[in-house]
Amino acid sequence: MGSELRDAKDGRLLWGLNPRLLEQAWRNSQMFQELRLTPWERAGTFGRVRATALLRAPAWAPVLQGFEPYAALCRTVDDAVADPRAVLTFPYDWRLSVEYNGRLLARAARRHLETWTATATAEPALRRLWERPPRLVFVSHSMGGLVTWEALDHHRDLVPDTRTVITLGTPFLGAAKTAVVLNGDRGSRLPARLLRNLQALAATLPGVHDLLPDYRCVDEGLEVVRLDPLMVEALGGDRELAAAAIARQSRMRAPGAVVMPDHRAVVGVAQETVQSIRISSAVVTAQYEAFLTHSDGRLRRDAHGIPERRNRQGDGTVYRDAACSGAVKPSYFPVQHGALAENETALKYVHAVLTEYDGLIGPPMGQGELGLAVPEEGVIAGVPWTIRVTGRTVPAGVSCVLTDADTGRQVARARLAARDGELAATVTAPTPGLFRVVVTAGGITPLTQLVLAHEPEDTAG
């Protein structure tokens, strides 16, 4: 959901709205209707919606939570190259399939490399900077890493022309949270109408189905199985879209699958992350532990034959093992998924890889790994809610504030106190709108997450 989407006819912004308008848009069912795939789009007739830019304003969705804009990442990349013309941003319609968008990216990347090579060849000042002919470097956040893999698989002639692929929080094995989006346990104070609309939207989108978990994550007691198309259909998803997603995921694992050159994976850790699920009466219950396997793929079991599990955590959306598949050397940072592309330490790593000084930088050596947890479904304006700060070793001097996501103005200071081995605070969003929780501590890059405060009257749903 990291690209702005507009109506192709009148240019109206459908996704990527100003934070002041976001809460109203989620209450208005029109946004859900306009983002849903139409029968014509399902049949392959696209063009009704256009992706016009990378996300320029903070965004938020129930369950998936916050998405920070890409301005900081773009500045980092621009600063690392000899000329800004060497950089191409690639917004795409994230509603559509990873395979479709990968083909578009492949064509765009080939054109860009040829255009930039011709430009640099024609300008002596640029040509003198060359140590070797230009090659591609892909910098991809979240689903963008899957799109990059598809681009390289679809146009394998791009592989020798690619120096490095950097992925930030890419769910190579999918994300169990996606099943929660389709039909999770709705023990929420939020309006049931909003959550029903979200499920109805997600059920039409190939892009959502492409993010379904591709590992054994369905807890059936003594067995753990993969999601299959019939299970997805029972949850309210689409059987055909699920089957297509599973086929694509199988291609990624198959012998002879393309290997992304010099793959560098930035992996978020220390955040509470859905890693497995239980399904009862077609409703998903999230579980915050993954199941352990032997090297041959068999489940590890205890002395009583019960599958062993462990909390591997992740970035709040993608669990850590799902984000580092095939990487040369994963780099782990305690960051929330939606903030990976603007986290200061992660950006320093991206800059180091681009400039080939990455041997001098590694994960931050701070006082510990902090985790941040806020209500995934949003909050109600004027009603107190809880912020939780977790970690194996929570450092001293941790502070937490609530700021307006539009203006950056501080609206509340959360007074953290020890509760059950972690820190917690109760805060209140004063008005409906989008807010940012910011946690800071000495030696640690600030940890952030967005939360949407809804109108109080909507709680009746």
Short mmCIF file of C-alpha atoms in Angstrom, two decimals:
data_model
loop_
_atom_site.label_atom_id
_atom_site.label_comp_id
_atom_site.label_asym_id
_atom_site.label_seq_id
_atom_site.Cartn_x
_atom_site.Cartn_y
_atom_site.Cartn_z
CA MET A 1 0.00 0.00 0.00
CA GLY A 2 3.02 2.25 -0.50
CA SER A 3 1.89 3.94 -3.72
CA GLU A 4 -0.63 6.70 -4.23
CA LEU A 5 -3.59 5.59 -6.32
CA ARG A 6 -5.74 7.97 -8.38
CA ASP A 7 -8.90 7.70 -10.45
CA ALA A 8 -7.68 7.67 -14.05
CA LYS A 9 -10.60 9.78 -15.31
CA ASP A 10 -10.69 12.71 -12.92
CA GLY A 11 -7.39 12.38 -11.06
CA ARG A 12 -9.00 12.07 -7.63
CA LEU A 13 -6.71 10.65 -4.97
CA LEU A 14 -8.09 7.29 -3.81
CA TRP A 15 -5.21 6.22 -1.57
CA GLY A 16 -2.48 8.39 -0.03
CA LEU A 17 -4.81 11.01 1.43
CA ASN A 18 -3.73 13.79 3.74
CA PRO A 19 -3.82 12.52 7.35
CA ARG A 20 -6.56 15.05 8.16
CA LEU A 21 -8.87 13.26 5.70
CA LEU A 22 -7.89 9.68 6.48
CA GLU A 23 -10.26 9.03 9.38
CA GLN A 24 -13.22 10.35 7.41
CA ALA A 25 -12.23 8.21 4.41
CA TRP A 26 -12.23 5.04 6.49
CA ARG A 27 -15.73 5.88 7.74
CA ASN A 28 -16.92 6.50 4.20
CA SER A 29 -17.69 3.28 2.33
CA GLN A 30 -16.97 5.03 -1.00
CA MET A 31 -13.22 4.50 -0.57
CA PHE A 32 -13.75 0.75 -0.14
CA GLN A 33 -15.93 0.62 -3.24
CA GLU A 34 -13.48 2.53 -5.41
CA LEU A 35 -10.49 0.41 -4.39
CA ARG A 36 -12.22 -2.93 -4.93
CA LEU A 37 -11.39 -4.75 -8.14
CA THR A 38 -14.19 -4.57 -10.69
CA PRO A 39 -15.18 -7.55 -12.87
CA TRP A 40 -13.40 -5.88 -15.80
CA GLU A 41 -10.19 -5.52 -13.80
CA ARG A 42 -10.51 -9.10 -12.64
CA ALA A 43 -10.67 -10.08 -16.34
CA GLY A 44 -7.45 -8.16 -17.03
CA THR A 45 -8.74 -4.78 -18.23
CA PHE A 46 -6.74 -2.29 -16.18
CA GLY A 47 -6.42 1.47 -16.31
CA ARG A 48 -9.36 2.60 -14.13
CA VAL A 49 -6.88 3.30 -11.32
CA ARG A 50 -3.39 4.71 -11.78
CA ALA A 51 -0.41 4.58 -9.43
CA THR A 52 1.06 8.07 -9.68
CA ALA A 53 3.72 8.38 -6.96
CA LEU A 54 5.27 6.69 -3.98
CA LEU A 55 3.41 7.41 -0.76
CA ARG A 56 3.96 11.04 0.27
CA ALA A 57 1.79 11.16 3.40
CA PRO A 58 1.43 8.80 6.36
CA ALA A 59 -1.30 6.21 5.84
CA TRP A 60 -3.03 3.60 8.00
CA ALA A 61 -5.28 0.55 7.63
CA PRO A 62 -6.98 -1.62 10.27
CA VAL A 63 -4.86 -4.64 11.31
CA LEU A 64 -2.07 -3.66 8.88
CA GLN A 65 -1.48 -0.42 10.84
CA GLY A 66 0.72 2.46 9.74
CA PHE A 67 2.62 3.17 6.53
CA GLU A 68 5.18 5.97 6.61
CA PRO A 69 5.94 7.94 3.40
CA TYR A 70 9.06 7.34 1.31
CA ALA A 71 10.57 10.84 1.22
CA ALA A 72 13.45 9.93 3.54
CA LEU A 73 14.31 6.80 1.54
CA CYS A 74 14.24 8.76 -1.72
CA ARG A 75 16.56 11.41 -0.26
CA THR A 76 18.94 8.68 0.92
CA VAL A 77 19.10 7.10 -2.53
CA ASP A 78 19.50 10.46 -4.28
CA ASP A 79 22.39 11.31 -1.95
CA ALA A 80 24.18 8.06 -2.83
CA VAL A 81 24.30 8.46 -6.63
CA ALA A 82 26.38 10.61 -8.95
CA ASP A 83 23.33 12.23 -10.52
CA PRO A 84 19.61 12.15 -9.56
CA ARG A 85 18.77 11.06 -13.10
CA ALA A 86 20.25 7.68 -12.17
CA VAL A 87 17.27 7.08 -9.87
CA LEU A 88 13.85 5.83 -10.96
CA THR A 89 10.94 5.56 -8.55
CA PHE A 90 8.41 2.88 -9.40
CA PRO A 91 4.91 3.33 -7.97
CA TYR A 92 2.53 0.48 -8.78
CA ASP A 93 -1.09 -0.49 -8.26
CA TRP A 94 -0.67 -2.67 -5.16
CA ARG A 95 -4.22 -3.99 -5.55
CA LEU A 96 -3.07 -6.06 -8.53
CA SER A 97 -0.97 -9.20 -8.54
CA VAL A 98 2.73 -9.29 -7.78
CA GLU A 99 3.29 -11.09 -11.08
CA TYR A 100 1.57 -8.36 -13.12
CA ASN A 101 3.48 -5.56 -11.36
CA GLY A 102 6.74 -7.50 -11.71
CA ARG A 103 6.38 -7.52 -15.47
CA LEU A 104 5.82 -3.76 -15.46
CA LEU A 105 8.88 -3.26 -13.28
CA ALA A 106 11.03 -5.42 -15.54
CA ARG A 107 10.19 -3.28 -18.57
CA ALA A 108 10.66 -0.05 -16.62
CA ALA A 109 14.03 -1.19 -15.23
CA ARG A 110 15.36 -2.18 -18.66
CA ARG A 111 14.27 1.15 -20.20
CA HIS A 112 15.77 3.08 -17.29
CA LEU A 113 19.13 1.32 -17.46
CA GLU A 114 19.37 1.90 -21.22
CA THR A 115 18.34 5.56 -20.92
CA TRP A 116 20.72 6.30 -18.07
CA THR A 117 23.62 4.51 -19.77
CA ALA A 118 23.07 6.56 -22.91
CA THR A 119 22.81 9.79 -20.90
CA ALA A 120 25.94 9.12 -18.89
CA THR A 121 27.88 8.05 -21.99
CA ALA A 122 27.03 11.32 -23.72
CA GLU A 123 28.21 13.50 -20.82
CA PRO A 124 32.00 13.46 -20.26
CA ALA A 125 31.70 14.69 -16.65
CA LEU A 126 29.57 11.67 -15.77
CA ARG A 127 31.59 9.23 -17.85
CA ARG A 128 34.75 10.16 -15.92
CA LEU A 129 33.06 8.95 -12.70
CA TRP A 130 32.62 5.44 -14.04
CA GLU A 131 34.67 2.63 -12.58
CA ARG A 132 32.54 0.16 -14.57
CA PRO A 133 29.40 0.32 -16.74
CA PRO A 134 26.17 1.17 -14.91
CA ARG A 135 24.16 -1.66 -13.36
CA LEU A 136 20.84 -1.83 -11.58
CA VAL A 137 20.30 -1.70 -7.84
CA PHE A 138 16.76 -2.37 -6.59
CA VAL A 139 15.69 -0.87 -3.26
CA SER A 140 12.35 -2.41 -2.27
CA HIS A 141 10.08 -2.16 0.74
CA SER A 142 7.58 -4.84 1.75
CA MET A 143 5.63 -6.17 -1.28
CA GLY A 144 8.11 -4.31 -3.49
CA GLY A 145 10.65 -7.06 -2.83
CA LEU A 146 8.25 -9.66 -4.24
CA VAL A 147 7.64 -7.43 -7.27
CA THR A 148 11.42 -7.19 -7.74
CA TRP A 149 11.79 -10.97 -7.60
CA GLU A 150 9.05 -11.33 -10.24
CA ALA A 151 10.75 -8.74 -12.44
CA LEU A 152 14.03 -10.65 -12.34
CA ASP A 153 12.27 -13.98 -12.88
CA HIS A 154 10.22 -12.67 -15.80
CA HIS A 155 13.16 -10.94 -17.53
CA ARG A 156 16.16 -13.02 -16.55
CA ASP A 157 18.38 -10.93 -18.81
CA LEU A 158 18.12 -8.31 -16.03
CA VAL A 159 19.99 -10.57 -13.58
CA PRO A 160 23.53 -10.01 -14.96
CA ASP A 161 22.73 -6.28 -15.19
CA THR A 162 21.79 -6.13 -11.49
CA ARG A 163 24.47 -5.44 -8.88
CA THR A 164 22.41 -5.67 -5.69
CA VAL A 165 18.86 -6.05 -4.40
CA ILE A 166 18.02 -4.44 -1.04
CA THR A 167 14.75 -5.50 0.54
CA LEU A 168 13.20 -3.95 3.63
CA GLY A 169 10.63 -6.09 5.44
CA THR A 170 9.69 -8.16 2.38
CA PRO A 171 7.41 -11.12 3.24
CA PHE A 172 9.12 -13.77 1.09
CA LEU A 173 7.17 -16.44 2.95
CA GLY A 174 4.06 -14.30 3.24
CA ALA A 175 2.54 -12.82 6.39
CA ALA A 176 0.10 -14.63 8.67
CA LYS A 177 -1.45 -11.27 9.48
CA THR A 178 -2.96 -11.31 5.97
CA ALA A 179 -5.30 -14.13 7.04
CA VAL A 180 -6.36 -11.96 9.98
CA VAL A 181 -7.26 -9.21 7.51
CA LEU A 182 -9.55 -11.61 5.63
CA ASN A 183 -11.50 -12.71 8.70
CA GLY A 184 -9.81 -12.28 12.04
CA ASP A 185 -11.27 -12.40 15.52
CA ARG A 186 -13.15 -9.09 15.79
CA GLY A 187 -13.10 -8.51 19.54
CA SER A 188 -12.91 -4.78 18.92
CA ARG A 189 -14.66 -1.60 20.02
CA LEU A 190 -14.58 -0.39 16.45
CA PRO A 191 -17.62 -0.42 14.17
CA ALA A 192 -18.30 -3.82 12.68
CA ARG A 193 -19.18 -2.06 9.41
CA LEU A 194 -15.60 -0.81 8.96
CA LEU A 195 -14.13 -4.26 9.49
CA ARG A 196 -16.69 -5.89 7.16
CA ASN A 197 -15.82 -3.33 4.48
CA LEU A 198 -12.12 -4.05 4.91
CA GLN A 199 -12.70 -7.79 4.52
CA ALA A 200 -14.89 -7.27 1.45
CA LEU A 201 -12.19 -5.09 -0.13
CA ALA A 202 -9.34 -7.50 0.68
CA ALA A 203 -11.28 -10.45 -0.75
CA THR A 204 -11.20 -8.89 -4.24
CA LEU A 205 -7.51 -7.96 -4.37
CA PRO A 206 -4.89 -10.25 -5.93
CA GLY A 207 -2.21 -8.24 -4.12
CA VAL A 208 -3.64 -9.21 -0.73
CA HIS A 209 -3.79 -12.90 -1.65
CA ASP A 210 -0.16 -12.71 -2.80
CA LEU A 211 0.78 -11.88 0.80
CA LEU A 212 -0.89 -14.91 2.37
CA PRO A 213 1.55 -17.07 4.41
CA ASP A 214 3.51 -19.65 2.43
CA TYR A 215 4.63 -21.86 5.28
CA ARG A 216 3.06 -24.26 7.77
CA CYS A 217 1.25 -21.85 10.02
CA VAL A 218 -2.28 -23.23 10.58
CA ASP A 219 -2.34 -24.78 14.05
CA GLU A 220 -4.55 -27.87 14.11
CA GLY A 221 -3.39 -29.16 17.47
CA LEU A 222 -1.14 -32.11 16.71
CA GLU A 223 -0.52 -30.98 13.14
CA VAL A 224 0.48 -27.71 11.51
CA VAL A 225 -0.52 -27.22 7.87
CA ARG A 226 -0.34 -24.66 5.11
CA LEU A 227 -3.27 -22.53 4.07
CA ASP A 228 -4.95 -23.89 0.96
CA PRO A 229 -7.44 -22.27 -1.45
CA LEU A 230 -10.46 -23.88 0.23
CA MET A 231 -9.41 -22.54 3.62
CA VAL A 232 -8.95 -19.07 2.14
CA GLU A 233 -12.39 -19.24 0.53
CA ALA A 234 -13.93 -20.25 3.87
CA LEU A 235 -12.37 -17.14 5.43
CA GLY A 236 -14.09 -14.95 2.85
CA GLY A 237 -11.21 -14.77 0.43
CA ASP A 238 -11.14 -15.81 -3.21
CA ARG A 239 -10.28 -19.42 -4.10
CA GLU A 240 -8.90 -18.63 -7.57
CA LEU A 241 -6.76 -15.75 -6.33
CA ALA A 242 -5.44 -17.93 -3.50
CA ALA A 243 -4.57 -20.74 -5.94
CA ALA A 244 -2.71 -18.27 -8.19
CA ALA A 245 -0.79 -16.90 -5.20
CA ILE A 246 0.17 -20.41 -4.05
CA ALA A 247 1.37 -21.26 -7.57
CA ARG A 248 3.54 -18.13 -7.62
CA GLN A 249 4.99 -18.93 -4.19
CA SER A 250 5.79 -22.47 -5.39
CA ARG A 251 7.73 -21.00 -8.31
CA MET A 252 9.85 -19.01 -5.86
CA ARG A 253 10.81 -22.22 -4.04
CA ALA A 254 11.24 -24.46 -7.10
CA PRO A 255 14.63 -25.71 -8.37
CA GLY A 256 15.99 -23.24 -10.88
CA ALA A 257 14.12 -20.28 -9.36
CA VAL A 258 15.88 -16.99 -9.94
CA VAL A 259 18.27 -15.85 -7.22
CA MET A 260 18.35 -12.12 -6.57
CA PRO A 261 21.94 -10.89 -7.01
CA ASP A 262 23.78 -9.91 -3.80
CA HIS A 263 20.48 -9.84 -1.91
CA ARG A 264 20.65 -7.68 1.24
CA ALA A 265 17.63 -8.09 3.51
CA VAL A 266 16.77 -5.52 6.18
CA VAL A 267 14.70 -7.43 8.73
CA GLY A 268 12.62 -5.90 11.49
CA VAL A 269 12.81 -7.68 14.85
CA ALA A 270 11.66 -7.43 18.48
CA GLN A 271 8.09 -6.44 17.58
CA GLU A 272 5.04 -8.52 18.48
CA THR A 273 4.20 -10.28 15.21
CA VAL A 274 1.55 -12.77 14.11
CA GLN A 275 3.45 -15.94 13.16
CA SER A 276 0.76 -18.63 13.09
CA ILE A 277 -3.02 -18.90 13.26
CA ARG A 278 -5.88 -21.07 14.45
CA ILE A 279 -9.10 -21.29 12.45
CA SER A 280 -12.42 -22.05 14.12
CA SER A 281 -15.81 -21.59 12.44
CA ALA A 282 -14.06 -19.72 9.59
CA VAL A 283 -12.65 -17.11 12.00
CA VAL A 284 -8.91 -16.58 12.39
CA THR A 285 -7.25 -16.24 15.78
CA ALA A 286 -3.75 -14.79 15.63
CA GLN A 287 -0.89 -16.57 17.39
CA TYR A 288 2.41 -14.93 18.24
CA GLU A 289 4.60 -18.02 17.95
CA ALA A 290 6.05 -20.00 15.04
CA PHE A 291 6.42 -23.77 14.84
CA LEU A 292 9.87 -25.34 14.76
CA THR A 293 10.99 -27.85 12.13
CA HIS A 294 13.91 -30.17 11.53
CA SER A 295 16.25 -29.59 8.58
CA ASP A 296 14.16 -31.97 6.47
CA GLY A 297 10.97 -30.00 7.14
CA ARG A 298 9.43 -32.33 9.71
CA LEU A 299 7.82 -30.71 12.72
CA ARG A 300 9.83 -30.77 15.90
CA ARG A 301 7.79 -32.36 18.68
CA ASP A 302 8.19 -32.64 22.41
CA ALA A 303 8.16 -35.88 24.39
CA HIS A 304 4.36 -35.95 24.19
CA GLY A 305 4.27 -35.53 20.40
CA ILE A 306 3.09 -31.90 20.58
CA PRO A 307 4.59 -29.56 17.96
CA GLU A 308 7.21 -27.25 19.48
CA ARG A 309 6.83 -23.53 19.05
CA ARG A 310 8.84 -20.41 19.69
CA ASN A 311 8.21 -16.69 19.53
CA ARG A 312 10.48 -15.46 16.73
CA GLN A 313 8.86 -11.99 16.63
CA GLY A 314 9.43 -9.75 13.62
CA ASP A 315 8.52 -6.23 12.51
CA GLY A 316 4.88 -6.32 13.62
CA THR A 317 3.68 -7.54 10.21
CA VAL A 318 6.31 -9.90 8.79
CA TYR A 319 7.92 -12.41 11.11
CA ARG A 320 11.70 -12.43 10.99
CA ASP A 321 12.28 -15.75 9.18
CA ALA A 322 9.84 -14.77 6.42
CA ALA A 323 11.77 -11.58 5.65
CA CYS A 324 15.28 -12.94 5.12
CA SER A 325 14.74 -15.77 2.64
CA GLY A 326 17.71 -16.07 0.27
CA ALA A 327 19.59 -13.07 1.66
CA VAL A 328 23.38 -12.99 1.56
CA LYS A 329 23.53 -11.56 5.06
CA PRO A 330 20.34 -10.33 6.77
CA SER A 331 20.63 -7.19 8.89
CA TYR A 332 18.31 -7.04 11.88
CA PHE A 333 16.85 -3.81 13.25
CA PRO A 334 14.22 -3.29 16.00
CA VAL A 335 11.77 -1.39 13.77
CA GLN A 336 8.07 -1.57 12.93
CA HIS A 337 7.19 -2.71 9.40
CA GLY A 338 5.67 0.52 8.13
CA ALA A 339 8.58 2.60 9.42
CA LEU A 340 11.45 0.54 7.95
CA ALA A 341 11.78 2.83 4.94
CA GLU A 342 12.32 5.92 7.09
CA ASN A 343 14.23 4.50 10.06
CA GLU A 344 17.52 6.38 10.43
CA THR A 345 19.69 3.32 11.03
CA ALA A 346 18.09 1.32 8.21
CA LEU A 347 18.62 4.28 5.86
CA LYS A 348 22.30 4.46 6.81
CA TYR A 349 22.58 0.81 5.87
CA VAL A 350 20.88 1.40 2.49
CA HIS A 351 23.25 4.31 1.80
CA ALA A 352 26.26 2.17 2.75
CA VAL A 353 25.24 -0.65 0.38
CA LEU A 354 24.58 1.77 -2.48
CA THR A 355 28.00 3.41 -2.04
CA GLU A 356 29.69 0.05 -1.38
CA TYR A 357 30.86 0.98 2.11
CA ASP A 358 28.58 -1.51 3.82
CA GLY A 359 31.50 -3.35 5.43
CA LEU A 360 31.73 -0.42 7.82
CA ILE A 361 28.19 -0.57 9.15
CA GLY A 362 26.12 -3.15 10.92
CA PRO A 363 23.13 -3.42 13.23
CA PRO A 364 22.94 -0.73 15.91
CA MET A 365 24.82 -1.46 19.13
CA GLY A 366 22.31 0.17 21.44
CA GLN A 367 21.17 -0.72 24.93
CA GLY A 368 18.70 -3.35 23.82
CA GLU A 369 15.95 -4.21 21.35
CA LEU A 370 12.69 -2.41 22.01
CA GLY A 371 9.28 -3.47 20.80
CA LEU A 372 6.21 -1.26 20.48
CA ALA A 373 2.58 -2.40 20.55
CA VAL A 374 -0.50 -0.24 19.93
CA PRO A 375 -4.08 -1.28 19.05
CA GLU A 376 -4.04 -2.69 15.51
CA GLU A 377 -7.66 -1.78 14.85
CA GLY A 378 -7.19 1.87 15.84
CA VAL A 379 -8.65 3.71 18.83
CA ILE A 380 -11.62 5.88 19.71
CA ALA A 381 -11.01 9.61 20.11
CA GLY A 382 -11.49 10.66 23.73
CA VAL A 383 -11.29 7.07 25.05
CA PRO A 384 -8.10 6.00 26.90
CA TRP A 385 -5.99 3.25 25.32
CA THR A 386 -2.72 1.49 26.10
CA ILE A 387 0.78 1.75 24.62
CA ARG A 388 3.11 -1.14 25.47
CA VAL A 389 6.91 -1.10 25.23
CA THR A 390 8.48 -4.56 25.27
CA GLY A 391 11.92 -6.12 24.98
CA ARG A 392 14.19 -8.70 26.51
CA THR A 393 16.18 -5.88 28.09
CA VAL A 394 14.28 -2.61 28.30
CA PRO A 395 16.83 0.18 28.80
CA ALA A 396 16.50 2.96 31.33
CA GLY A 397 15.38 6.39 30.23
CA VAL A 398 12.69 5.26 27.81
CA SER A 399 10.22 8.01 26.92
CA CYS A 400 7.08 8.01 24.80
CA VAL A 401 5.04 10.79 23.21
CA LEU A 402 1.97 11.00 20.99
CA THR A 403 2.22 13.44 18.07
CA ASP A 404 -0.13 14.64 15.35
CA ALA A 405 0.93 12.77 12.18
CA ASP A 406 0.04 15.74 9.99
CA THR A 407 1.76 18.56 11.88
CA GLY A 408 4.27 16.69 14.04
CA ARG A 409 2.99 18.58 17.09
CA GLN A 410 3.12 16.72 20.39
CA VAL A 411 -0.38 16.17 21.78
CA ALA A 412 0.37 13.95 24.78
CA ARG A 413 3.23 12.52 26.80
CA ALA A 414 2.76 8.89 27.80
CA ARG A 415 3.88 8.15 31.35
CA LEU A 416 5.41 4.70 31.06
CA ALA A 417 5.35 2.43 34.10
CA ALA A 418 6.37 -1.18 34.71
CA ARG A 419 3.55 -3.68 34.17
CA ASP A 420 4.08 -7.45 34.02
CA GLY A 421 7.69 -7.27 32.88
CA GLU A 422 7.19 -4.52 30.31
CA LEU A 423 6.48 -0.81 30.20
CA ALA A 424 2.98 0.50 29.53
CA ALA A 425 1.13 3.78 29.51
CA THR A 426 -2.46 4.91 29.06
CA VAL A 427 -3.03 7.81 26.66
CA THR A 428 -5.96 9.46 24.93
CA ALA A 429 -6.14 10.78 21.38
CA PRO A 430 -7.88 14.15 21.79
CA THR A 431 -9.61 14.22 18.39
CA PRO A 432 -10.29 11.89 15.44
CA GLY A 433 -7.30 11.66 13.11
CA LEU A 434 -3.93 10.03 12.54
CA PHE A 435 -1.36 10.08 15.35
CA ARG A 436 2.21 8.84 15.69
CA VAL A 437 3.55 7.08 18.79
CA VAL A 438 7.27 7.82 19.24
CA VAL A 439 9.41 5.85 21.70
CA THR A 440 12.97 6.99 22.38
CA ALA A 441 15.83 5.74 24.56
CA GLY A 442 19.55 6.39 24.69
CA GLY A 443 21.50 4.62 21.97
CA ILE A 444 18.42 3.43 20.09
CA THR A 445 16.89 4.92 16.96
CA PRO A 446 13.35 6.16 17.79
CA LEU A 447 10.69 3.49 17.39
CA THR A 448 7.41 4.67 15.84
CA GLN A 449 3.95 3.43 14.90
CA LEU A 450 0.89 5.19 13.52
CA VAL A 451 -2.56 4.83 15.05
CA LEU A 452 -5.88 6.14 13.74
CA ALA A 453 -8.39 7.63 16.18
CA HIS A 454 -11.99 7.18 15.05
CA GLU A 455 -15.07 9.28 15.71
CA PRO A 456 -16.74 8.26 19.00
CA GLU A 457 -20.21 7.99 17.50
CA ASP A 458 -19.00 5.25 15.13
CA THR A 459 -18.61 2.79 17.98
CA ALA A 460 -22.27 1.85 17.68
CA GLY A 461 -21.45 0.48 14.19
#
